[in-house]
Coordinates of C-alpha atoms in Angstrom, one line a residue:
X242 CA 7.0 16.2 13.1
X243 CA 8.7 18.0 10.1
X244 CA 6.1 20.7 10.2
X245 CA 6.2 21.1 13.8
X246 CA 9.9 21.1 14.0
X247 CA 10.3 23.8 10.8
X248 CA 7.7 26.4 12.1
X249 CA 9.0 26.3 15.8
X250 CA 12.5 25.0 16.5
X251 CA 16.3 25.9 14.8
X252 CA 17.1 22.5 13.3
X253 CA 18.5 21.8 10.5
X254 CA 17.9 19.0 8.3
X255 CA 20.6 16.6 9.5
X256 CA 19.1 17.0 13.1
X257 CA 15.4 16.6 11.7
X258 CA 16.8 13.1 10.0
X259 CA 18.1 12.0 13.1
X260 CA 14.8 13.0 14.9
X261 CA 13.3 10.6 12.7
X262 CA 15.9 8.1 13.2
X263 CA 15.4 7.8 16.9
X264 CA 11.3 8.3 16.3
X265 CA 11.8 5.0 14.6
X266 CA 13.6 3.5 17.0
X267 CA 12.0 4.4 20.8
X268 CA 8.8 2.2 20.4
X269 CA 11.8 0.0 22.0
X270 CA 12.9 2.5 24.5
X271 CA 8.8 2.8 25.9
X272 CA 8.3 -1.2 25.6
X273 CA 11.4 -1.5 27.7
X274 CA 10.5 1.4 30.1
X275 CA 6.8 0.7 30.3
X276 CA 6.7 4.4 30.2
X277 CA 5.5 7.1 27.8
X278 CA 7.7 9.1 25.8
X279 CA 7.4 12.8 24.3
X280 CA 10.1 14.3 22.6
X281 CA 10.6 18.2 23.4
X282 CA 11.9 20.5 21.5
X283 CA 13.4 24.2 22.2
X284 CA 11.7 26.9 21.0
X285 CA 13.9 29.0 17.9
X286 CA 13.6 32.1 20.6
X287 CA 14.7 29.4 23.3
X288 CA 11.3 30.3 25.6
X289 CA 9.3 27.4 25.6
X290 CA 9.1 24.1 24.3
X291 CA 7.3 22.0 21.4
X292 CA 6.0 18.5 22.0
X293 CA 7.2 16.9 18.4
X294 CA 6.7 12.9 18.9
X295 CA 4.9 10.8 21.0
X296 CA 5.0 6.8 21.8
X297 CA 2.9 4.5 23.9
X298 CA 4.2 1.5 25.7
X299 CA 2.9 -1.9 24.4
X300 CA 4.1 -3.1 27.6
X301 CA 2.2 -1.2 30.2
X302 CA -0.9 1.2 31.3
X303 CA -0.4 4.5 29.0
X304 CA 0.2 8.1 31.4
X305 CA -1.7 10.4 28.8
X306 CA -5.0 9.7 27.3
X307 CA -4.6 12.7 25.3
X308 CA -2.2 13.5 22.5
X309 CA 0.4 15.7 23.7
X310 CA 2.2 16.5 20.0
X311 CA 2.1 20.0 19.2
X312 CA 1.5 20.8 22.6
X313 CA 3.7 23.9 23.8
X314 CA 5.0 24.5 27.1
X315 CA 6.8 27.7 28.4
X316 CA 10.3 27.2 29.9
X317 CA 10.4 27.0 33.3
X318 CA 7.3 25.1 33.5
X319 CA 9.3 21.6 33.6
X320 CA 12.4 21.6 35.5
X321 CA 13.4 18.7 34.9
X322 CA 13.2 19.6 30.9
X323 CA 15.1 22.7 31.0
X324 CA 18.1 20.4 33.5
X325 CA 18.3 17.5 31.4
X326 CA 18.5 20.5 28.0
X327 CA 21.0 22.8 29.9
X328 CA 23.0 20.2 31.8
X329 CA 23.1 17.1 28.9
X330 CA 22.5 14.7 31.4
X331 CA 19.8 12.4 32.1
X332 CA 17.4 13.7 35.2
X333 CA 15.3 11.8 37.6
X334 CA 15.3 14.1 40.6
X335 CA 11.5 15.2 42.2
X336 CA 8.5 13.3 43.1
X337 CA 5.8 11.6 41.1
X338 CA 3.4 13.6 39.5
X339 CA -0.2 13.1 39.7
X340 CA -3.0 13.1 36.4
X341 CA -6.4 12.6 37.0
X342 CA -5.7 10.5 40.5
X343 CA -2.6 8.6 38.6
X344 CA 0.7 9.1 40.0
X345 CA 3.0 9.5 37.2
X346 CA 7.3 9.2 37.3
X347 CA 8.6 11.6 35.7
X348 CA 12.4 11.2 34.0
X349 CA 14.5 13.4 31.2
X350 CA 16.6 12.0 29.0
X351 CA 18.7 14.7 26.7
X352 CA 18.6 13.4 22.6
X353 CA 22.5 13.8 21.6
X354 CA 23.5 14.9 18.4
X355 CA 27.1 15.1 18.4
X356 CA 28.2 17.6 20.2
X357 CA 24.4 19.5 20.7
X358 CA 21.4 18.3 22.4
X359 CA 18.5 18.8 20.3
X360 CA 15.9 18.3 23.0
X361 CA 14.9 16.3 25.7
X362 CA 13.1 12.9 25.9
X363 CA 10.3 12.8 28.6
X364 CA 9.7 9.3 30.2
X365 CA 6.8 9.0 32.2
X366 CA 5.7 6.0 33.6
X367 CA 2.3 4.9 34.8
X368 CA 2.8 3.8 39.0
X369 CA -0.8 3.1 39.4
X370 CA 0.4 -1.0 39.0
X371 CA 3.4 -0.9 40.1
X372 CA 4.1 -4.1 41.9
X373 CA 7.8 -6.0 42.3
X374 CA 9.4 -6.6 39.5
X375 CA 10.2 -9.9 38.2
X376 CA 13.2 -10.9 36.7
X377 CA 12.2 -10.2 33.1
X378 CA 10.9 -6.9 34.3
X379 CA 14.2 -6.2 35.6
X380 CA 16.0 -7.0 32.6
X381 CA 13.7 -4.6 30.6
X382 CA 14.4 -1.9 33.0
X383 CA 18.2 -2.5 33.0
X384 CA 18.0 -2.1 29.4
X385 CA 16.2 0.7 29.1
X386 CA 17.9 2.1 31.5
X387 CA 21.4 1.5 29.4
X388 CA 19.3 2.7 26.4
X389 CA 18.2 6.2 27.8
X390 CA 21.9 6.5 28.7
X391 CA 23.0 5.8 25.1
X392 CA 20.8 8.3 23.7
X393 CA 22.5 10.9 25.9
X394 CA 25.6 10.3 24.7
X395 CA 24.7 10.2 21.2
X396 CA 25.8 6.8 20.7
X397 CA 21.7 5.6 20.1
X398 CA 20.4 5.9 17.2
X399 CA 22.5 4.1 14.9
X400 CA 23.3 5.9 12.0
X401 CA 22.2 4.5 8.7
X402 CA 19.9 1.8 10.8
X403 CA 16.8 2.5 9.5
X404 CA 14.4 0.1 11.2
X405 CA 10.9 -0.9 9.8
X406 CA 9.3 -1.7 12.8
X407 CA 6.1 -3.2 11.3
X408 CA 8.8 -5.9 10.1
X409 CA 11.0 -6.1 13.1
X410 CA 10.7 -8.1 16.2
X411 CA 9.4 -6.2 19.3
X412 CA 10.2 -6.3 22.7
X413 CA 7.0 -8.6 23.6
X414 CA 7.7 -11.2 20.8
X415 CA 11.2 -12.0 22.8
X416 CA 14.2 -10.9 24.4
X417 CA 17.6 -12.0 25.0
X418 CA 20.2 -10.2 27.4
X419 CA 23.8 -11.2 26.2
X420 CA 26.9 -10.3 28.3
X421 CA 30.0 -8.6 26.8
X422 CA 31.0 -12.2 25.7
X423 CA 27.9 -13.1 23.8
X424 CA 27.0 -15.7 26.7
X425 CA 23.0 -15.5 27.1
X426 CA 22.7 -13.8 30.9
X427 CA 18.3 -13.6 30.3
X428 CA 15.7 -15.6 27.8
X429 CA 12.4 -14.3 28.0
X430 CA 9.7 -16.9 27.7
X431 CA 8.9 -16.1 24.4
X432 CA 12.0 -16.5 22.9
X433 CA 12.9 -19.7 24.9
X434 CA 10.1 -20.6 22.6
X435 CA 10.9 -19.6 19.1
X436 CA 14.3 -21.2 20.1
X437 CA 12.6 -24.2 21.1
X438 CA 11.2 -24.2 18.0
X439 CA 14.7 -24.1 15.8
X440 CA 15.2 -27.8 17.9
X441 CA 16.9 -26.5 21.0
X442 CA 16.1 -28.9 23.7
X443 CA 17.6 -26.8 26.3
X444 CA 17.6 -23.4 28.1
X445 CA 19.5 -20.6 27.0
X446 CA 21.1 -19.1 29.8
X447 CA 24.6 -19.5 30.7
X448 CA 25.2 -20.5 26.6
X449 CA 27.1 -18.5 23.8
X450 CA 24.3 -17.5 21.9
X451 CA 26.1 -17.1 18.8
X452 CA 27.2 -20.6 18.6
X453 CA 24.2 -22.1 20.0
X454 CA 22.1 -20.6 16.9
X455 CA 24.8 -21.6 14.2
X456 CA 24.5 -25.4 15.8
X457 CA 20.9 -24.4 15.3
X458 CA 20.9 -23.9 11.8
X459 CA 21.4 -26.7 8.9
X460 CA 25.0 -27.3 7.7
X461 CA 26.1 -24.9 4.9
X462 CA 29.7 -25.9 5.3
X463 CA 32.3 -23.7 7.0
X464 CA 30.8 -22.0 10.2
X465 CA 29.2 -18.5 9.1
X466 CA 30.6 -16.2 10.6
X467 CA 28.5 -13.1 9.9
X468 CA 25.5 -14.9 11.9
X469 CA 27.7 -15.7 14.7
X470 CA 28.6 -12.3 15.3
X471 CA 25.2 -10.9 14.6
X472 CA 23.5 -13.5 17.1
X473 CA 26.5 -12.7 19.6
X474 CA 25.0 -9.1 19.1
X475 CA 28.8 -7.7 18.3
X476 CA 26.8 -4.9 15.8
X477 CA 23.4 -3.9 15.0
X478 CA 21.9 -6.1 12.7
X479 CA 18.7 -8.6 11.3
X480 CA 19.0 -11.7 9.9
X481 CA 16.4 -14.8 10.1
X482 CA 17.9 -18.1 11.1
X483 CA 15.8 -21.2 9.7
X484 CA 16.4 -24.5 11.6
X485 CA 15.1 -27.9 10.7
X486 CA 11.7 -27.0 12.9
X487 CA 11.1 -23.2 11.9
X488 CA 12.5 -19.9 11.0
X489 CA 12.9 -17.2 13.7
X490 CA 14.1 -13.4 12.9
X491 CA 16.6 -12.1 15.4
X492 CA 17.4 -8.1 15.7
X493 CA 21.1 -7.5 17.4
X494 CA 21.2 -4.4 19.7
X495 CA 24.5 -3.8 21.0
X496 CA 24.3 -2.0 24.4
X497 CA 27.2 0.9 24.8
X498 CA 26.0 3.3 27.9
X499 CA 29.2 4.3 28.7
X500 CA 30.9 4.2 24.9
X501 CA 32.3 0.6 25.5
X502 CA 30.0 -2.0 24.9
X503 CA 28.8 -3.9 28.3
X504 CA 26.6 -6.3 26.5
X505 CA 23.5 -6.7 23.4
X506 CA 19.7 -7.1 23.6
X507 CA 19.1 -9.7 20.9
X508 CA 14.8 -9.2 19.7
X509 CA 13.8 -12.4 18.4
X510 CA 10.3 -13.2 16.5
X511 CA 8.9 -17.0 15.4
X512 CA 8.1 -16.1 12.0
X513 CA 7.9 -19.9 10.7
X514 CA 4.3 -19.9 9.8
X515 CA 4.5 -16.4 8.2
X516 CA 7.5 -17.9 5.9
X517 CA 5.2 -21.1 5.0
X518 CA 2.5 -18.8 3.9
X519 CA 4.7 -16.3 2.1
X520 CA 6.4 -19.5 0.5
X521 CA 2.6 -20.8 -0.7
X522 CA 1.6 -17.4 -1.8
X523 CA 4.9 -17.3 -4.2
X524 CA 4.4 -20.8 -5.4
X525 CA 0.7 -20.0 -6.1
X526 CA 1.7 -17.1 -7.9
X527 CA 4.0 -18.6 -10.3
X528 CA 1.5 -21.2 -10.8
X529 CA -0.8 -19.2 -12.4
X530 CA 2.1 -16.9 -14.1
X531 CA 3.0 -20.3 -15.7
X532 CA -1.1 -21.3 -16.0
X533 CA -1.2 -17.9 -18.3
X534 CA 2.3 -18.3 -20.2
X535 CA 0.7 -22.3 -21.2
X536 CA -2.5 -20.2 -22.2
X537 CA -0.9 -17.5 -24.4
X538 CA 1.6 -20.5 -25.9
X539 CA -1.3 -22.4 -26.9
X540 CA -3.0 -19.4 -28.1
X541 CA -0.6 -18.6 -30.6
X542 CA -0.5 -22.3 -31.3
X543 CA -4.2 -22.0 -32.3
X544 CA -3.5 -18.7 -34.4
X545 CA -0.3 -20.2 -36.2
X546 CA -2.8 -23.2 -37.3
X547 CA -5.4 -20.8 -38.4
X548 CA -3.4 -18.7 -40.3
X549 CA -1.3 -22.0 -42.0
X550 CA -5.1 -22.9 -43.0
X551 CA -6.1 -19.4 -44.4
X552 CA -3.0 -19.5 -46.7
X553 CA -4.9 -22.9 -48.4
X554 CA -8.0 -21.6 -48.6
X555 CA -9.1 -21.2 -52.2
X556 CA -12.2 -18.8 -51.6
X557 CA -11.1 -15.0 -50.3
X558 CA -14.2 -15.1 -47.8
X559 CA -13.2 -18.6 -45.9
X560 CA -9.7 -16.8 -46.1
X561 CA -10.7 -13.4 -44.9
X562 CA -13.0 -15.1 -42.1
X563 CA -10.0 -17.0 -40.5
X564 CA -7.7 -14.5 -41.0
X565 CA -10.2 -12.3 -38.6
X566 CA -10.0 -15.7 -36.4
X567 CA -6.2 -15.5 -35.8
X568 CA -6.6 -11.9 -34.8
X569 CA -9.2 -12.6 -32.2
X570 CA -7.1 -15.4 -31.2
X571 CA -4.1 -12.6 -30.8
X572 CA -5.8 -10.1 -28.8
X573 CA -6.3 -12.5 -26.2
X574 CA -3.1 -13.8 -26.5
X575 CA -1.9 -10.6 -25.8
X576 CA -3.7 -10.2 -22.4
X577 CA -2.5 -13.8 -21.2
X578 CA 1.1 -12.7 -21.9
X579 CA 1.3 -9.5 -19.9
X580 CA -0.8 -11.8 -16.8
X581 CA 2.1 -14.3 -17.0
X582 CA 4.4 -11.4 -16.0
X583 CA 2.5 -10.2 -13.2
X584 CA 2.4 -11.2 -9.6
X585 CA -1.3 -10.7 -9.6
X586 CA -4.8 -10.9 -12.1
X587 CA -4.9 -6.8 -12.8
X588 CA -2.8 -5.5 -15.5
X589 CA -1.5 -1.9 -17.4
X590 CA -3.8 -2.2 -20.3
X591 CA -2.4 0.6 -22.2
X592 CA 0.4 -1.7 -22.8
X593 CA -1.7 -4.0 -23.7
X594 CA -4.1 -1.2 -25.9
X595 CA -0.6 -0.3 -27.8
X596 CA 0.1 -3.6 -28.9
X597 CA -3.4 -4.3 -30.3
X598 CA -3.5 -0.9 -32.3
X599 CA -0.2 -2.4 -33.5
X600 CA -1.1 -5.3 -34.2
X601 CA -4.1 -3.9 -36.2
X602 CA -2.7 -1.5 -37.9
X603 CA -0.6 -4.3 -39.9
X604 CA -3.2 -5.1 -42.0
X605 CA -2.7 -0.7 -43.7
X606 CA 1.5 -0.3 -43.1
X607 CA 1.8 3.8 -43.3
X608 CA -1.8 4.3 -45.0
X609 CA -3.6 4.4 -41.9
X610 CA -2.1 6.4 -38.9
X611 CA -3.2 4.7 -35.7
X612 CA -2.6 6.7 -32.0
X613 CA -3.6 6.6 -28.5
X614 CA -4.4 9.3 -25.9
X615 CA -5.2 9.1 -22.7
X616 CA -4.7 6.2 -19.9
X617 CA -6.8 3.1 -19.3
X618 CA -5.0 1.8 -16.4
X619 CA -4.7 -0.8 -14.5
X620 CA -7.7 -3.2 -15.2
X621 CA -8.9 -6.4 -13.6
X622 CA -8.1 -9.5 -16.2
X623 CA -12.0 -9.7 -16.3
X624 CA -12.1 -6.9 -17.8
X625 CA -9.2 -7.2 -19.9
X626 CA -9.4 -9.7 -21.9
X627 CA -12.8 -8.9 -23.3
X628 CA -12.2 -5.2 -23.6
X629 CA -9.1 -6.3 -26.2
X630 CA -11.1 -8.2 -28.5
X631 CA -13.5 -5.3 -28.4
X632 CA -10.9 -3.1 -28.8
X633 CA -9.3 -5.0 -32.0
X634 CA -12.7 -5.7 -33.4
X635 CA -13.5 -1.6 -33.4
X636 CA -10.1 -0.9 -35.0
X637 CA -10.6 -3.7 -37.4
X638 CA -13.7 -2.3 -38.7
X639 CA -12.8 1.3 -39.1
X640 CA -9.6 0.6 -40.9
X641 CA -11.6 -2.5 -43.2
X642 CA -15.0 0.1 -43.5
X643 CA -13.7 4.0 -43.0
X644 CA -10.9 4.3 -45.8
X645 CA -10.7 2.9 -49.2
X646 CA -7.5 0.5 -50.4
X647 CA -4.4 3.2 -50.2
X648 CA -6.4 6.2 -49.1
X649 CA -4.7 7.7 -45.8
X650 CA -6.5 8.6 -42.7
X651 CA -6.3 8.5 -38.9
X652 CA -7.6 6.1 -36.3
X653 CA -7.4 7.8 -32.8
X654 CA -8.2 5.8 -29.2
X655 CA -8.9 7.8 -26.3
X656 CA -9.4 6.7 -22.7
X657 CA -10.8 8.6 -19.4
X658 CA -10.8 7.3 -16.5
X659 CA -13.7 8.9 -13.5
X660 CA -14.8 8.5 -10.1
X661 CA -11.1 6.8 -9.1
X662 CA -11.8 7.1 -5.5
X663 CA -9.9 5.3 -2.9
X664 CA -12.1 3.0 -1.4
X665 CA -11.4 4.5 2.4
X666 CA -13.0 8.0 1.0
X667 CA -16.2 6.3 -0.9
X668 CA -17.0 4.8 2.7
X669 CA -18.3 1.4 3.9
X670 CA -20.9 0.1 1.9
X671 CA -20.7 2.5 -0.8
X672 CA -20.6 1.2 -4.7
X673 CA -17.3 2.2 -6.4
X674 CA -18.5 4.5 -9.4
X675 CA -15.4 4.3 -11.1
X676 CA -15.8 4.1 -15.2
X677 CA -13.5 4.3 -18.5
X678 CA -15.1 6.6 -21.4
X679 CA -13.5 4.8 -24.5
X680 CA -13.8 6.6 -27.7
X681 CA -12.0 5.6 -31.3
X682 CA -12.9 7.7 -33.5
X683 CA -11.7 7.7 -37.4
X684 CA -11.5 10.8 -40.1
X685 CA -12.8 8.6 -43.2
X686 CA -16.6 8.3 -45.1
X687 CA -18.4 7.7 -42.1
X688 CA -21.8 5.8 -41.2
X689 CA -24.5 4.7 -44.3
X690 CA -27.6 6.3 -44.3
X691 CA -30.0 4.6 -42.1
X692 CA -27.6 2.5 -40.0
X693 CA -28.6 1.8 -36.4
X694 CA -25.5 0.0 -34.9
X695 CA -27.9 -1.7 -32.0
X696 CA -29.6 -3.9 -34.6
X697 CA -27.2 -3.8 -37.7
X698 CA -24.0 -4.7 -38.3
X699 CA -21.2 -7.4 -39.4
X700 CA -20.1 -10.6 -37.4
X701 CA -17.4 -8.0 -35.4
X702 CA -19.9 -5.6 -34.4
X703 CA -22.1 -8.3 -32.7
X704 CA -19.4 -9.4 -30.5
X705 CA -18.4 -6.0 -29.5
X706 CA -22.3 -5.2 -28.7
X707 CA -22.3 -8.9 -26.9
X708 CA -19.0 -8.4 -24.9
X709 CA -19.7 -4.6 -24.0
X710 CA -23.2 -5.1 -22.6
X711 CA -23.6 -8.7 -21.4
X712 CA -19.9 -9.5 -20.2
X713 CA -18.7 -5.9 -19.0
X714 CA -21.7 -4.5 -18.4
X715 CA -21.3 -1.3 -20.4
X716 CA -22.6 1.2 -22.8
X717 CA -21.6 1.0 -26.6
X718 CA -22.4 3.3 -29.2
X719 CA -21.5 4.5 -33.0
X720 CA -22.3 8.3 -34.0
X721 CA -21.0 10.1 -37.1
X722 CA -17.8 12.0 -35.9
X723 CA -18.7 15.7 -36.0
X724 CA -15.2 16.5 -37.9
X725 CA -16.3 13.4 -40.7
X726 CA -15.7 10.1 -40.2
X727 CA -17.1 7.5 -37.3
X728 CA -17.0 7.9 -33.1
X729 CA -17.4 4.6 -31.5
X730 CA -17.8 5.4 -27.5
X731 CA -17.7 2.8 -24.7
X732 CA -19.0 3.4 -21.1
X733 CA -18.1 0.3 -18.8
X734 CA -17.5 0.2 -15.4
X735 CA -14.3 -1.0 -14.0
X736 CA -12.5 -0.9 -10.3
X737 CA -10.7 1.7 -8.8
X738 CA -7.1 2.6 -9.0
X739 CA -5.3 1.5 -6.1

């Protein structure tokens, strides 16, 4: 719409915004109608008109198969555009149309901006069913009727009521019809139902529906007033009311055709079994959040007893060997601690990458300069925890192996990420190729003459080669660096970025 309404109309960016506002309102207006709506909007030379917007009823038999946006029309060709646009007023005058053998009403309803119409809504209803009404048919019509007549006025939208309608009851999940009073004049099936289900025992018509839902609700006390009001539809507001048998969401629509308000269209949705699940998700979430907090706690327990052990042990190897121990033990750690303040198992490892070259680095305080480049990402906790003791046991041997006792050098980590595709793009059935390139590379003596790190190598090196290829299912490597020194590189596979 913001295209269509920049290369063809004269708007400016206060009318686009309100565009928008009533675009996220009208799935409403159509449900309520059972009619289709396109918006239409003048021309910048004032010659013809631009389909902008278009909505489908959820309610009833559509009037267009095809997609009418950016559709353009010359003026004159739709009189009863160019009267509701010149006039202001809402038009219903002529006879039904007819598209491929349908007969189609036709209606114009003029979108008020203050003072200026910006363009015309056209309502066209399918009359291929058309049959009498019932009663909750009737009240749909009546409101949409009252709707349509706010919009022409400029009364509907309301202004900084920004509705996300993927979260907000519809028309079809229940209706009520309140008087000027707040006394319930219609219940539509459905939300007799979700009322049923707060423990009402009887109907709603002919009741004050803001009392009836406070009565509704468990005691908090003094009688909230805020929900009274809102459930007597006095002002356009949401709120979810949970009663001893379930939770329902209401949506207050105060109904103003003629500037003072004649009544409110309350939309009410039975969300208790949504709540229950959200609720389990939550608890199950900080379940494991607590699970991983226990973990890294008794982690560092382990470490702390390791290290207490290394301090009385007389020979420098057994010392060395467990002091290797606690920072294995730490590495994890670390992963554990950044799951337990997540809300699900995939992490930012280059927090987690930062605090292991930190870690590391302890062992050479400013000898050893120790940076990283690039971005790992998010990774799965699969992958994460094993890739961080590889990635401490690689730092650990280029800083114990690469420099001698004071010399200074530098210990870089770079990370690539390729093939982050989104998973709509690869296509059904496709395997994700997504991979990180991980390369730490060191300035200092470099490799011994003969050494093939596939078959040779210290206690460290084995893990990294058993980790790498058996648990992430990877590529691992050590060349000489061409400027001097080492290159470790690791190829492993990991999931997309979402």
């Amino acid at each position: 719409m913001n295209d269509l309404v920049r290369q063809h109309a004269a708007l400016s960016e206060s009318d686009l915004d309100w565009l928008h506002l009533l675009v996220s309102e009208w799935q409403l207006l159509s449900d309520l109608s059972f009619a289709d709506l396109v918006l239409w909007v003048p021309t910048r030379d004032g010659t013809r008109y631009v389909s902008v917007a278009q909505m489908r009823p959820n309610t009833g038999p559509t009037s267009y198969q095809d997609d009418m946006v950016g559709h353009l029309v010359p003026r004159g060709r739709r009189p009863l555009l160019d009267a509701a646009l010149d006039e202001g007023r809402i038009v219903r005058e002529g006879d039904p149309e007819w598209r491929e053998e349908v007969p189609v009403r036709v209606e114009s309803i003029p979108v008020r901006r203050e003072a200026r119409v910006l363009g015309v809504i056209a309502r066209n209803t399918n009359l291929l069913t058309v049959r009498t009404p019932s009663r909750l048919e009737l009240t749909y019509l009546q409101s949409a009727s009252d709707l349509a007549q706010m919009i022409a006025a400029g009364s509907f939208p309301f202004p900084g009521q920004q509705v996300d309608m993927d979260a907000s009851p519809r028309v079809g999940d229940g209706l009520i019809r309140l008087d000027a009073d707040g006394v319930v004049q219609y219940a539509s099936p459905n939300a007799l139902s979700a009322y049923h289900r707060l423990g009402l025992a009887s109907d709603l018509v002919g009741h004050h529906l803001g009392r009836t839902t406070d009565e509704l609700a468990p005691a908090r006390g003094p009688v909230d007033e805020a929900m009274v009001k809102l459930a007597s539809g006095y002002a356009p507001r949401e709120t979810e009311v949970e009663g001893s048998g379930g939770v329902i969401q209401l949506r207050a629509i105060p109904l103003k055709p003629k500037g003072v308000r004649i009544g409110s269209l309350v939309l009410c949705r039975d969300v208790t079994e949504l709540r229950r699940r959200e609720r389990e998700l939550i608890t199950k979430d900080a379940t494991i959040r607590e699970i991983h907090h226990r973990v890294k706690n008794n982690l560092q327990t382990v470490a702390a007893l390791l290290r207490l052990q290394a301090r009385r042990m007389d020979s420098p190897q057994g010392r060395e060997a467990l002091n290797e121990a606690v920072r294995r033990v730490g590495s994890i750690a670390i992963v554990h601690e950044t799951l337990s303040q997540n809300l699900d198992e995939r992490v930012e490892f280059d927090e987690i990458a930062d605090r292991v070259l930190a870690m590391v680095a302890e062992i050479s305080p400013g000898v050893v300069a120790c940076r990283r480049t690039g971005r790992f990402g998010i990774l799965d906790a699969e992958v994460a925890t094993p890739l961080s003791m590889v990635l401490a046991e690689i730092l650990q041997n280029a800083l114990e192996h690469a420099f001698a006792p004071g010399e200074q050098g530098r210990v870089e980590v770079s990370a690539v990420r390729s093939g982050d595709q989104p998973a709509a793009k690869r296509g059904e059935g496709v395997r994700s190729d997504a991979r990180l390139l991980i390369t730490v590379q060191d300035d200092g003596v470099g490799l011994p003459e003969g050494f093939d790190p596939q078959r040779t190598g210290n206690l460290g090196l084995q893990i990294v080669r058993t980790l790498v290829e058996g648990e992430l299912g990877g590529g691992f490597d050590m060349v000489p660096n061409p400027g001097g020194g080492t290159r470790v590189v690791l190829d492993i596979p990991v999931e997309p970025q979402k």
